[in-house]
XYZ file of C-alpha atoms in Angstrom:
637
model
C 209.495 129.769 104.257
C 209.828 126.643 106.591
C 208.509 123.791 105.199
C 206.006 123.312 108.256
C 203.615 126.128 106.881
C 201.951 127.957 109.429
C 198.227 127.560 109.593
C 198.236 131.124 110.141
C 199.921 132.307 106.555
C 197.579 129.039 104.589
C 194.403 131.762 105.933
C 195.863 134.694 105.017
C 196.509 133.619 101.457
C 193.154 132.221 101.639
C 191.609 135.573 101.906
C 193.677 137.307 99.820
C 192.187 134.209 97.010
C 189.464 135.284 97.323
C 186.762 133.491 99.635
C 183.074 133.778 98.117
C 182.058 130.232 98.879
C 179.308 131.673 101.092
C 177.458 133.395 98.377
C 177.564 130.650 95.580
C 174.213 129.371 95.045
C 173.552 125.572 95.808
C 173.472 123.621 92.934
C 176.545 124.446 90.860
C 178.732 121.335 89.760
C 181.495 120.734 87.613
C 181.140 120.594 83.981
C 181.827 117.512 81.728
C 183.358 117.616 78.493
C 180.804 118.265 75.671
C 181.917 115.348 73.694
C 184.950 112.936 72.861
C 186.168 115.926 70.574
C 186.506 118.484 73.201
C 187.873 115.739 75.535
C 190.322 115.088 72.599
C 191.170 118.376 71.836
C 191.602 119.536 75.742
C 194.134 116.287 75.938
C 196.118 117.431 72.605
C 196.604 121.428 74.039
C 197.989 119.282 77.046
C 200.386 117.449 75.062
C 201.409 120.947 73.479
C 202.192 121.813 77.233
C 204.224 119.258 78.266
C 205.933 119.514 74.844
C 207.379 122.979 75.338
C 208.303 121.971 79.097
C 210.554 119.270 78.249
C 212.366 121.570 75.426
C 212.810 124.138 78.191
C 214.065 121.672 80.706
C 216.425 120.274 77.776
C 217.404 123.749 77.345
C 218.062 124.088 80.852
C 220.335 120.851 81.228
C 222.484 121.885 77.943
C 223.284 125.468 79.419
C 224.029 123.469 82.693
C 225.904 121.804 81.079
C 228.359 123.548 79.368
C 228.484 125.748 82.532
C 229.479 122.918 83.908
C 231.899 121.806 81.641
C 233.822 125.652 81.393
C 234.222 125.202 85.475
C 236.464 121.879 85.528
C 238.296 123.301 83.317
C 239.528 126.525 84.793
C 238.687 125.762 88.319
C 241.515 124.581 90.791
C 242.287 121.463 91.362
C 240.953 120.364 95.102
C 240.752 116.958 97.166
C 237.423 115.303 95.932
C 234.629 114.627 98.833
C 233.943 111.301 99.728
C 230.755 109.863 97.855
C 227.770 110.356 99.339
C 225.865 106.848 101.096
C 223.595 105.211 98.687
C 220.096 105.965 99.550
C 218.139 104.300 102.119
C 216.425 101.029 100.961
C 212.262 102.096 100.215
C 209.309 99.927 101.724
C 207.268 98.989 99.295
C 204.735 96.767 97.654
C 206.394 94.058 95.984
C 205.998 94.680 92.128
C 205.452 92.730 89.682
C 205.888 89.105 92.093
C 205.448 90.055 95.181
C 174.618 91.859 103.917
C 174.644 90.819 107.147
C 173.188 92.773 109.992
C 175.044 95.372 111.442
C 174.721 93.242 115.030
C 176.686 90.328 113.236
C 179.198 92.448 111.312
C 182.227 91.042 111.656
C 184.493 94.169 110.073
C 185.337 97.568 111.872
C 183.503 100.076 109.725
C 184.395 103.449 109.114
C 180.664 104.963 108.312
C 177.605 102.865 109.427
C 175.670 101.243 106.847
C 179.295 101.653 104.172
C 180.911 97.961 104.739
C 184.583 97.664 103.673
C 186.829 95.013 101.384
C 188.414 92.644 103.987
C 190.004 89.289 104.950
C 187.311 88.077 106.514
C 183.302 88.036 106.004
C 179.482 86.495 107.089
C 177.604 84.323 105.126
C 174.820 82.856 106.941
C 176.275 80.059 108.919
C 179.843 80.450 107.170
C 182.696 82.384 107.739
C 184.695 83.304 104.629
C 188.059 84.089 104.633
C 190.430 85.361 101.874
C 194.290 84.789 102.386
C 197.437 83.618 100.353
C 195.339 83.944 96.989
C 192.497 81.426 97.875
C 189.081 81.592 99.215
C 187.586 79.408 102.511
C 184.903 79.101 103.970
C 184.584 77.621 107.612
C 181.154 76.319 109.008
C 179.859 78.349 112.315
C 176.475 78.198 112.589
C 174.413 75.131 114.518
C 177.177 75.277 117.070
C 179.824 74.001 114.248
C 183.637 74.937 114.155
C 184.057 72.928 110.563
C 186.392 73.811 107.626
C 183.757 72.971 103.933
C 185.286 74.503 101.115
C 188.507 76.510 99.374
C 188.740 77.537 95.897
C 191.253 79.533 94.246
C 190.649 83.390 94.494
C 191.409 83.377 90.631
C 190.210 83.012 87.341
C 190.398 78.630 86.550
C 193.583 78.791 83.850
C 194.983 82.227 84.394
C 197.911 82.782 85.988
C 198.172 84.784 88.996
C 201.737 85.770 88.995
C 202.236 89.192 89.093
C 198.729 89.939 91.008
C 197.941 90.212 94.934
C 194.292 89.326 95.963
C 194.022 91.376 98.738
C 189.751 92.342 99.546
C 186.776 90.573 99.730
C 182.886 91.402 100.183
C 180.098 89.397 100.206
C 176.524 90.716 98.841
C 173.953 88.048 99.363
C 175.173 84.751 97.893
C 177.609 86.915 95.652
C 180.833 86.986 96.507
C 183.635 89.144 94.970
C 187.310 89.793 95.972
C 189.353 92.479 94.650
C 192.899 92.596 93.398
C 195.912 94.516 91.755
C 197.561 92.545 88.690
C 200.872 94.093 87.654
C 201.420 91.601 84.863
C 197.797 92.577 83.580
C 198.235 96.536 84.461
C 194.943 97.258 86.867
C 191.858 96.522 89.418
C 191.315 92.597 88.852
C 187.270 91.846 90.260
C 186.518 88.013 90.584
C 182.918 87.335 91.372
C 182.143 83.839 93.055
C 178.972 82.214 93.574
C 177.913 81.150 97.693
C 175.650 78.495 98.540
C 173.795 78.111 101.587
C 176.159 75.484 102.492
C 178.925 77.443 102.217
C 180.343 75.847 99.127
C 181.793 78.143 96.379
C 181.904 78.364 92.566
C 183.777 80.270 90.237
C 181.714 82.834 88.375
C 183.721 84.939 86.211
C 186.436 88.023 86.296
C 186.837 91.473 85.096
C 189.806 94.068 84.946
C 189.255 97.373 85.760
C 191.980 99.603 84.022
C 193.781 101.336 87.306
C 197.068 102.310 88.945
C 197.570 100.722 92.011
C 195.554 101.327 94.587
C 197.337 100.305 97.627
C 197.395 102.071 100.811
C 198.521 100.898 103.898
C 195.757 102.770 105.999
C 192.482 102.901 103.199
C 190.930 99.957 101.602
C 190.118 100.567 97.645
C 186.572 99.078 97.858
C 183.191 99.826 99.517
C 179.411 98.413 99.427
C 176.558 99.896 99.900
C 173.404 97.970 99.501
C 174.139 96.383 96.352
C 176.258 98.684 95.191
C 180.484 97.948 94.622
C 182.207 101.013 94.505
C 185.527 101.512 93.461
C 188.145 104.529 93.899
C 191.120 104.093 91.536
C 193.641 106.728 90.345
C 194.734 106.675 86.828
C 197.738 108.745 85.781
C 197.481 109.859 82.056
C 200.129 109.708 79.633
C 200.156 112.831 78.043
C 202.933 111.791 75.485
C 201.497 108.556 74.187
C 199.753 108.715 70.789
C 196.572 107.345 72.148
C 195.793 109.293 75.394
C 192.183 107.400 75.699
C 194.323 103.906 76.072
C 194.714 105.125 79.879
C 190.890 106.067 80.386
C 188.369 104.143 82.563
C 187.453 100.524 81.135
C 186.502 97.117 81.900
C 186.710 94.096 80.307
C 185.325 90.398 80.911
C 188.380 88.290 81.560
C 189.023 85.152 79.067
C 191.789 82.903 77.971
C 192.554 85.205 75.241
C 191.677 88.588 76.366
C 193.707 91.291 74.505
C 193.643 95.462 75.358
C 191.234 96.011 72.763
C 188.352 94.217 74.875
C 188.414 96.895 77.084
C 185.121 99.173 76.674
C 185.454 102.513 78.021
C 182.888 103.385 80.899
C 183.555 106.717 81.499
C 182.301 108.569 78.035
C 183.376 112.282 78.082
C 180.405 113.603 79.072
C 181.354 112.015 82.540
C 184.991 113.130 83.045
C 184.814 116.444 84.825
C 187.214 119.138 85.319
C 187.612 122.429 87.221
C 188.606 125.797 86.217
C 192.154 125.102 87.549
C 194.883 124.836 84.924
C 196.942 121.297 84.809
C 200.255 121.729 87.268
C 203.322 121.943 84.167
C 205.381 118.840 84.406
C 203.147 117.196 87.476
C 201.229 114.978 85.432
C 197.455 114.469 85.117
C 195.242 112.110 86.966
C 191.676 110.934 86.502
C 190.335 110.189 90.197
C 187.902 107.360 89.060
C 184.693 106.512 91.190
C 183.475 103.159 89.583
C 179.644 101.699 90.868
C 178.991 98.238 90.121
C 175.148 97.162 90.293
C 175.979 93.752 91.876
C 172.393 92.779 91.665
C 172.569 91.924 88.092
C 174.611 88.464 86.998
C 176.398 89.887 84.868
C 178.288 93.060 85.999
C 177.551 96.229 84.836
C 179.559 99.291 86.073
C 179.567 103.120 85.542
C 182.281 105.203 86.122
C 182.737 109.476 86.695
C 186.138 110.664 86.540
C 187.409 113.993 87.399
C 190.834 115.618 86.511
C 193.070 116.299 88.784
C 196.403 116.296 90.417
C 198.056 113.008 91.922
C 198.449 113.230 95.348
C 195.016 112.097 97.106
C 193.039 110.753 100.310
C 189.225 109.228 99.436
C 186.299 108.470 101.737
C 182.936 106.914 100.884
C 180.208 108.331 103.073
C 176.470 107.250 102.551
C 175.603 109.132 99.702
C 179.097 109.883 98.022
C 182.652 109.666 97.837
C 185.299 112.445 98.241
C 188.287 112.872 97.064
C 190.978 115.133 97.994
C 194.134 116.194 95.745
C 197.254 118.277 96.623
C 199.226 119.794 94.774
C 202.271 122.164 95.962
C 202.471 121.089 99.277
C 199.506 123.230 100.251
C 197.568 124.058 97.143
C 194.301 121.471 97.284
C 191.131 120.623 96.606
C 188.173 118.466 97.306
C 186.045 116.719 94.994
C 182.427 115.823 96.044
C 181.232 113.045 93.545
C 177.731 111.539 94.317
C 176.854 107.459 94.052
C 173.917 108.226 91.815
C 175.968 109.318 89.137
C 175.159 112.705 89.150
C 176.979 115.695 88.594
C 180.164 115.801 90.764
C 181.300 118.844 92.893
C 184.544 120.757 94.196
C 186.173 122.979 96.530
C 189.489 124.974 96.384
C 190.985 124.191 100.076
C 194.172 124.105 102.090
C 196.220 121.422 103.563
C 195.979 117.479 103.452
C 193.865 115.245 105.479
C 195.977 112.353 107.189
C 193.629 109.599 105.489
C 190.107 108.621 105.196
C 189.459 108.916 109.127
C 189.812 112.451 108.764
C 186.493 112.789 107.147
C 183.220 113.045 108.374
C 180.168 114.075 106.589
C 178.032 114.835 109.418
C 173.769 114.771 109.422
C 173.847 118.753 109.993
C 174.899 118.963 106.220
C 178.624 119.713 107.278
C 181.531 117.692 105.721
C 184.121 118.445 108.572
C 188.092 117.250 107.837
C 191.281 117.703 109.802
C 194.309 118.525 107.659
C 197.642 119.067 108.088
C 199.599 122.203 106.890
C 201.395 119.518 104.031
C 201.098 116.521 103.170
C 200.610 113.823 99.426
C 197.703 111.812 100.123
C 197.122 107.964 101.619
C 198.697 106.129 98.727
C 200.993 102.938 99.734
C 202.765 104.760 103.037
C 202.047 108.041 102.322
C 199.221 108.339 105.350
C 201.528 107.770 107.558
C 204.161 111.058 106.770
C 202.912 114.872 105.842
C 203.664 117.437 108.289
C 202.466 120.968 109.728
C 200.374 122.520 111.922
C 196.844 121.509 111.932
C 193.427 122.751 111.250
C 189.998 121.628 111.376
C 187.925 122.425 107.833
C 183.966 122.517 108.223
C 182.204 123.820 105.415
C 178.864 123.368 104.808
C 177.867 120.913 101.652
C 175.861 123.088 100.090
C 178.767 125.304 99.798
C 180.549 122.588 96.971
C 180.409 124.343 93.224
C 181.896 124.251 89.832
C 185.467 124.173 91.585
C 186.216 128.063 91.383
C 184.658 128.806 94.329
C 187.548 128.601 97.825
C 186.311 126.882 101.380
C 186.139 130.709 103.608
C 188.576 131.011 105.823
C 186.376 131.330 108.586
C 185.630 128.018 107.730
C 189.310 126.907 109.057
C 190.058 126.404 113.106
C 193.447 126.196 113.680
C 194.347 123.162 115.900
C 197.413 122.242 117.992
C 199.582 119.793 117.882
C 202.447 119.224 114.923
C 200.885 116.306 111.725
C 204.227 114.630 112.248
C 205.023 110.656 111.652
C 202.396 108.223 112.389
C 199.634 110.592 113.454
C 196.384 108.935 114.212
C 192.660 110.254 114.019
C 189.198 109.384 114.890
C 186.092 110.877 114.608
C 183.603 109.806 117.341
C 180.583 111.214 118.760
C 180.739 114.411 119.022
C 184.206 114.751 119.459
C 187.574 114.982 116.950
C 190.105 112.770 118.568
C 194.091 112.876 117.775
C 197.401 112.616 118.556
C 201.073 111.123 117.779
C 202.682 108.067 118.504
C 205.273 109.239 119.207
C 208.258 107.523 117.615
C 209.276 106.937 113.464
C 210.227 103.915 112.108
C 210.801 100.388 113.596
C 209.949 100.195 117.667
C 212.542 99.254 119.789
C 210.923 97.513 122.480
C 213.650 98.626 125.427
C 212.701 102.347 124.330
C 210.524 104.541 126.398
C 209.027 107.046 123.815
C 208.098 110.697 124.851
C 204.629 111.007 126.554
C 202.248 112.150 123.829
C 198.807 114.010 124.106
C 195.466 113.418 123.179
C 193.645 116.428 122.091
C 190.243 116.299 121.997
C 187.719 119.060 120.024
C 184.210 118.922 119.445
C 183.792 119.647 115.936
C 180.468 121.106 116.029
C 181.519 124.362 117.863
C 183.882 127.142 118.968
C 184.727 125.105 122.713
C 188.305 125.368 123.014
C 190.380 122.169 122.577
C 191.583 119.826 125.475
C 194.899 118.133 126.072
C 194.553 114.773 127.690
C 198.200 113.487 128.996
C 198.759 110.327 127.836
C 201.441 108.377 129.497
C 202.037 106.429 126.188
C 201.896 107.126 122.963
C 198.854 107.293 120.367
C 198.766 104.466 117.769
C 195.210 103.687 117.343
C 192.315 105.726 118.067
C 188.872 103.479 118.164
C 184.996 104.015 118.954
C 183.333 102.029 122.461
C 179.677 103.422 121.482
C 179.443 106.951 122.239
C 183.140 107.207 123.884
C 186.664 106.204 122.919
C 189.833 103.846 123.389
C 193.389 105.053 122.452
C 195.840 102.359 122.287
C 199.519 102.651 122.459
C 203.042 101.529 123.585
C 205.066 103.024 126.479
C 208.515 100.800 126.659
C 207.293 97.383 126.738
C 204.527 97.360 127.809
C 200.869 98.142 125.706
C 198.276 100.683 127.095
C 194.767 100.695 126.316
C 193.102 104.392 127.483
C 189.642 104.707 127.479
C 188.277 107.891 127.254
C 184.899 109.445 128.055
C 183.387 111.844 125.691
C 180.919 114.154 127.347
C 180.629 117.862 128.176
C 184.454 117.556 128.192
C 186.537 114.399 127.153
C 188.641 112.551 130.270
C 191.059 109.497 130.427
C 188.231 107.162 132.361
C 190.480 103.895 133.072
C 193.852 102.462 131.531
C 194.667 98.674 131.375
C 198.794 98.304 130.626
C 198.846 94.403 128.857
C 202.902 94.084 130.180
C 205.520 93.066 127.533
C 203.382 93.842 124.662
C 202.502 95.267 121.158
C 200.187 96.007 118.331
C 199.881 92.684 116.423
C 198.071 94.797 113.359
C 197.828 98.093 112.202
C 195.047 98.241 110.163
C 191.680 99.384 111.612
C 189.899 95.770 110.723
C 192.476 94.576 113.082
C 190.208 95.869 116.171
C 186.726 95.076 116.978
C 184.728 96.531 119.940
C 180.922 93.911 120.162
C 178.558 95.975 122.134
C 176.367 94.030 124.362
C 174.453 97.713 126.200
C 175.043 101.299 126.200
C 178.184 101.056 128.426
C 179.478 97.558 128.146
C 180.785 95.452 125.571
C 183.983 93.568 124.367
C 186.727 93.999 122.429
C 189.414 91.651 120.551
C 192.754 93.199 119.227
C 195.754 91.226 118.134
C 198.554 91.805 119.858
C 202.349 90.176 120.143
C 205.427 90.304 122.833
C 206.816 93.563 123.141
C 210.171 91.818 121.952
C 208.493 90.380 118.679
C 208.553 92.742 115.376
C 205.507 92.668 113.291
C 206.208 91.770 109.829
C 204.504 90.606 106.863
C 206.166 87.236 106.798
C 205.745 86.477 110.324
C 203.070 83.614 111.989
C 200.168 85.210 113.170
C 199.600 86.612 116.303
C 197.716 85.658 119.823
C 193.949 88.211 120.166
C 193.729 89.623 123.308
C 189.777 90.251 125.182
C 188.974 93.331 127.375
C 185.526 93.399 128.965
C 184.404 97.105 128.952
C 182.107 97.976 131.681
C 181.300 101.756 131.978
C 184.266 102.602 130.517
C 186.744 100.124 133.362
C 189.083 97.731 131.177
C 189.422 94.434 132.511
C 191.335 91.339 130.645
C 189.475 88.255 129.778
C 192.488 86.515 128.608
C 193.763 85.550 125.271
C 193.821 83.122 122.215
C 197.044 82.100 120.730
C 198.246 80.551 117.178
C 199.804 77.018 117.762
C 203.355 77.062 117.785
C 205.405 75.474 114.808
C 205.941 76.242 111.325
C 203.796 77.491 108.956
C 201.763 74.869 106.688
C 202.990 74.662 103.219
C 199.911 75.762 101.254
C 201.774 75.617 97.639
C 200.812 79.535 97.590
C 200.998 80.809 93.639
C 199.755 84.213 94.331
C 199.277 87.062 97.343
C 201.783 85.299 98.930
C 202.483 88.334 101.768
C 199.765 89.259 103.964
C 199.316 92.886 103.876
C 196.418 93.533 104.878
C 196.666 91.289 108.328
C 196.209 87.542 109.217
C 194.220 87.766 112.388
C 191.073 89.111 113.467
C 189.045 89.226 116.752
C 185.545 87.572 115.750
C 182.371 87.873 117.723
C 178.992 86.023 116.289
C 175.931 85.190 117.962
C 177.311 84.957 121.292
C 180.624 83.354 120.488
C 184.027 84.747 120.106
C 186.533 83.425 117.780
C 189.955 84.713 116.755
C 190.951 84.341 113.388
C 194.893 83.331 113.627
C 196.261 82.957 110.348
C 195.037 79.330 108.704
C 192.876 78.461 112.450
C 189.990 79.911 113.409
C 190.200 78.935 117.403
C 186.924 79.332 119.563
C 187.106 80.427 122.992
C 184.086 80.726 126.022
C 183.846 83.146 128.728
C 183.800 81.514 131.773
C 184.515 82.604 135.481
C 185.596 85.612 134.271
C 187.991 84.043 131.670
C 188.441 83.291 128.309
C 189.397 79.869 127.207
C 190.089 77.874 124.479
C 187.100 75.543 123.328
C 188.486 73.893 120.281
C 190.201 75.021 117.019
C 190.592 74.072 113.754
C 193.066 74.284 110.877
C 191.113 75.467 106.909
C 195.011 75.412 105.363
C 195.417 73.892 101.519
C 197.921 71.241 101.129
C 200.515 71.760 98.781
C 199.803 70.669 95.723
């Protein structure tokens, strides 16, 4: 079978699994282990498992083996083959160095209401920004453009080798910023104290036992209210004597913190399971949901866990978080596990969402995804490959179980378009928005990439789905109220397509910035400030079309449109000062990856945050133009 399975063939093994979703009362939910024995005795039968594997893949490699070993030596004699190239060189992570009002938000949220770790946050009259492993915070308010305070984004006498600071969040005068330590093995949480005057104090840290949570598309925290929620993976290791060592803990950080000051918070009577049997030789994971009631001083945190294969996208709606697993290319399913701490739920499915913009749990009681035919969830790069056709689930909430039950496959609308490389998605309005950019790998400015569609479905019914020609490709898909922009490269140049969404969706306008590019991927990156219905601004960083982007690179210049009934127009531009970067003596998180510049729009002003400046700019005669900047970078110490 070709490894692009056919939407087609995923239904029709579908039905022949059996599809009884519809008639599965409401109300069934996984079931938890009974207690710490059962949990034990489930992990030890697992053990047994993987046991007997190995001894059959040793098996295996010994009869290879001597196979092997009988063909040299009666086989002739022939001209070896040149070696084959050493691999490719892999992007990766560097390991082990390297509530306001919604009105004033300054972060492009995926789900109203659900605010998202960043670089950059509100407090009162302060902006707070996290970069290079230290905190700032930069006076706004009253008119002000004035740098007050910096503190490290670490515990006072640890040592932050080995760990990237990379999300922050600010819940009333609380702040906390979340990190990955490889030298300390999992989710590091520092919580800092605010004051009105924007000065900052050191409050205290916890580790959260994790893998890494990385993505280059998802961010690993949410808030809601006062609530910190977590998603963090944690792969088990079945042949280790002490299988709970891996489980969901915290402890309070201190000079002398050992492993045993971990305390589990996930009991057994919280870690779920399925009816599904483990994948032989894939490995186990605990998909970890972790609430943290950040109205209380001193944190306290509850975690649910359920068992599952590795491969996995997560979104946070509202009211709870989902988490999908693959397994086998197409083999999945979807967990449902609610923020109260209640029972979680699950779905057998098909496919792999792209990442956490393919969700959308919509107020008719529908959780609708797209999915493509293959794909291994949103971890580090992984959002950005899978393959095969595509399909648009919708199944009905109330249609979640105990896990046996299998999404119908009437439930499944087969969608055009191939999930290739770098595949972007949006739900907005009423519409699904999607489409390719085109191209894999490293742009080449001078290159004119094949025209790519748009295609455009509203999720909510059987209409059939439209192809919008774009005359560039799609590489970010983003919300102007109730309609759409889709941004993208063509050659040199950088095209910004707005699109409105009614009966049917249509290209409205296009602005082409000349001898341009993306600045940032990440969806922070954009912000669209509505001022009515139809008209509004928005900020994106951008750089020359002969630039690369690059996590070592200065930052780059944020580029204004005015949107006016869906016409683009340029207000101009503000740029980082030419030069060299300051030295800031960075110790830790010394690579942005998550971004160093961000359009900002507060009470009628607009800022762009360009790496260590925040620069202020004023509309006038149709123009933006710098007011005045200033510079919030450390000194080496």
């Amino acid at each position: 079978m070709s490894s692009a399975r056919k939407i087609t063939l995923i239904l029709s093994l579908l039905l022949s699994a059996g599809c009884h979703a519809a008639g599965t009362a409401p109300g069934k939910t996984l079931t938890a282990f009974a207690s710490e024995q059962a949990l034990s005795s489930y992990l030890q039968q697992m053990q047994a498992r993987q046991a007997a594997l190995l001894r059959e893949q040793q098996k295996l490699q010994r009869a290879t083996s001597q196979y092997a070993a009988q063909y040299a030596a009666t086989a002739p004699i022939s001209p070896s083959a040149p070696p084959a190239p050493p691999p490719a060189p892999m992007a990766a992570k560097a390991a082990p160095a390297p509530s306001a009002e919604a009105a004033e938000s300054v972060t492009n949220v995926q789900t109203a209401g659900v605010d998202e770790g960043g670089i950059v946050k509100l407090h009162g009259k302060h902006l707070v920004m996290l970069r290079r492993g230290k905190l700032f915070t930069v006076q706004v308010g009253g008119n002000a453009l004035q740098p007050v305070s910096s503190l490290d984004a670490y515990a006072p006498g640890s040592d932050p080798s080995g760990s990237w600071y990379d999300e922050m969040l600010v819940d009333g005068d609380t702040l906390v910023v979340i990190g990955y330590s490889y030298s300390r093995g999992g989710t590091e949480i520092g919580l800092f104290d605010i004051s009105a005057d924007g000065k900052l104090a050191y409050r205290a840290t916890y580790h959260l036992r994790s893998n890494d949570y990385y993505s280059s598309r998802n961010y690993a925290s949410r808030l809601i209210g006062s609530k910190l929620v977590f998603y963090s993976p944690l792969s088990l290791d079945l042949r280790s004597k002490d299988p709970f060592g891996g489980f969901p803990a915290l402890r309070r950080w201190r000079p002398d913190a050992v492993p045993s000051d971990f305390k589990r918070i996930a009991p057994a009577t919280r870690i779920y399971r399925t009816d599904e049997e483990a994948e032989a030789g894939a490995g186990l994971t605990l998909h970890t949901v972790t609430v943290c009631d950040l109205a209380q001083r001193d944190m306290r945190c509850e975690a649910t866990a359920v068992m599952g294969p590795r491969g996995r996208v997560f979104h946070v709606s509202g009211q709870s978080v989902y988490v999908w697993t693959t397994r086998r290319g197409s083999d999945s399913g979807v967990f449902r596990i609610p923020l109260d701490g209640s029972a979680p739920s699950a779905l057998k499915v098909a496919g792999a969402p792209v990442d956490q913009f393919s969700f959308l749990e919509s107020s008719d009681g529908h959780l609708n995804v797209l999915l493509r035919a293959e794909g291994q969830g949103d971890a580090m790069w992984d959002g950005a490959r899978g393959r095969g056709d595509m399909a648009l689930l919708r199944v009905p909430l109330a249609s979640f179980s105990d896990g046996g039950d299998s999404a119908p496959a009437s439930s499944y609308r087969a969608l055009p378009g191939g999930g290739g490389y770098g595949l972007q998605n949006r739900f907005v309005g009423a519409y699904l928005l999607y489409g390719n950019s085109g191209h894999a790998g490293r742009r080449k400015a001078d290159q004119a990439w094949p025209r790519q569609p748009l295609y455009a479905v509203r999720w909510a019914d059987a209409d059939s789905v439209q192809s919008l020609a774009l005359p560039h490709g799609v590489e970010r898909i983003e919300a102007l109220g109730n309609d759409a922009v889709v941004i993208g490269t063509q050659g040199k140049d950088l095209h910004f397509s707005s699109i409105r969404l009614g009966a049917q969706a249509a290209i409205a306008t296009r602005y082409i910035r000349a001898d341009a590019a993306q600045g940032e991927s990440r969806s922070h990156g954009f912000f669209y400030k509505p001022q009515t219905a139809s008209e509004g601004m928005i900020g994106l960083p951008i750089l020359g079309a002969d630039e690369r982007p690059g996590l070592s690179r200065p930052a780059a210049s944020v580029l204004y449109l005015r949107n006016s009934g869906l016409t683009l127009t340029e207000l101009g531009a503000l740029a980082a000062r030419p030069g060299p970067a300051p030295d800031d003596g960075c110790r830790a998180s010394c690579v942005d990856w998550y971004g160093n510049a961000r359009p900002l729009f507060l009470q009628g002003r607009v800022f762009a945050l360009l790496g260590y400046e925040v620069v202020e700019g004023a509309l006038k005669d149709g123009q933006i133009r710098e007011v005045r900047r200033i510079s919030y970078a450390p000194t080496a110490r």
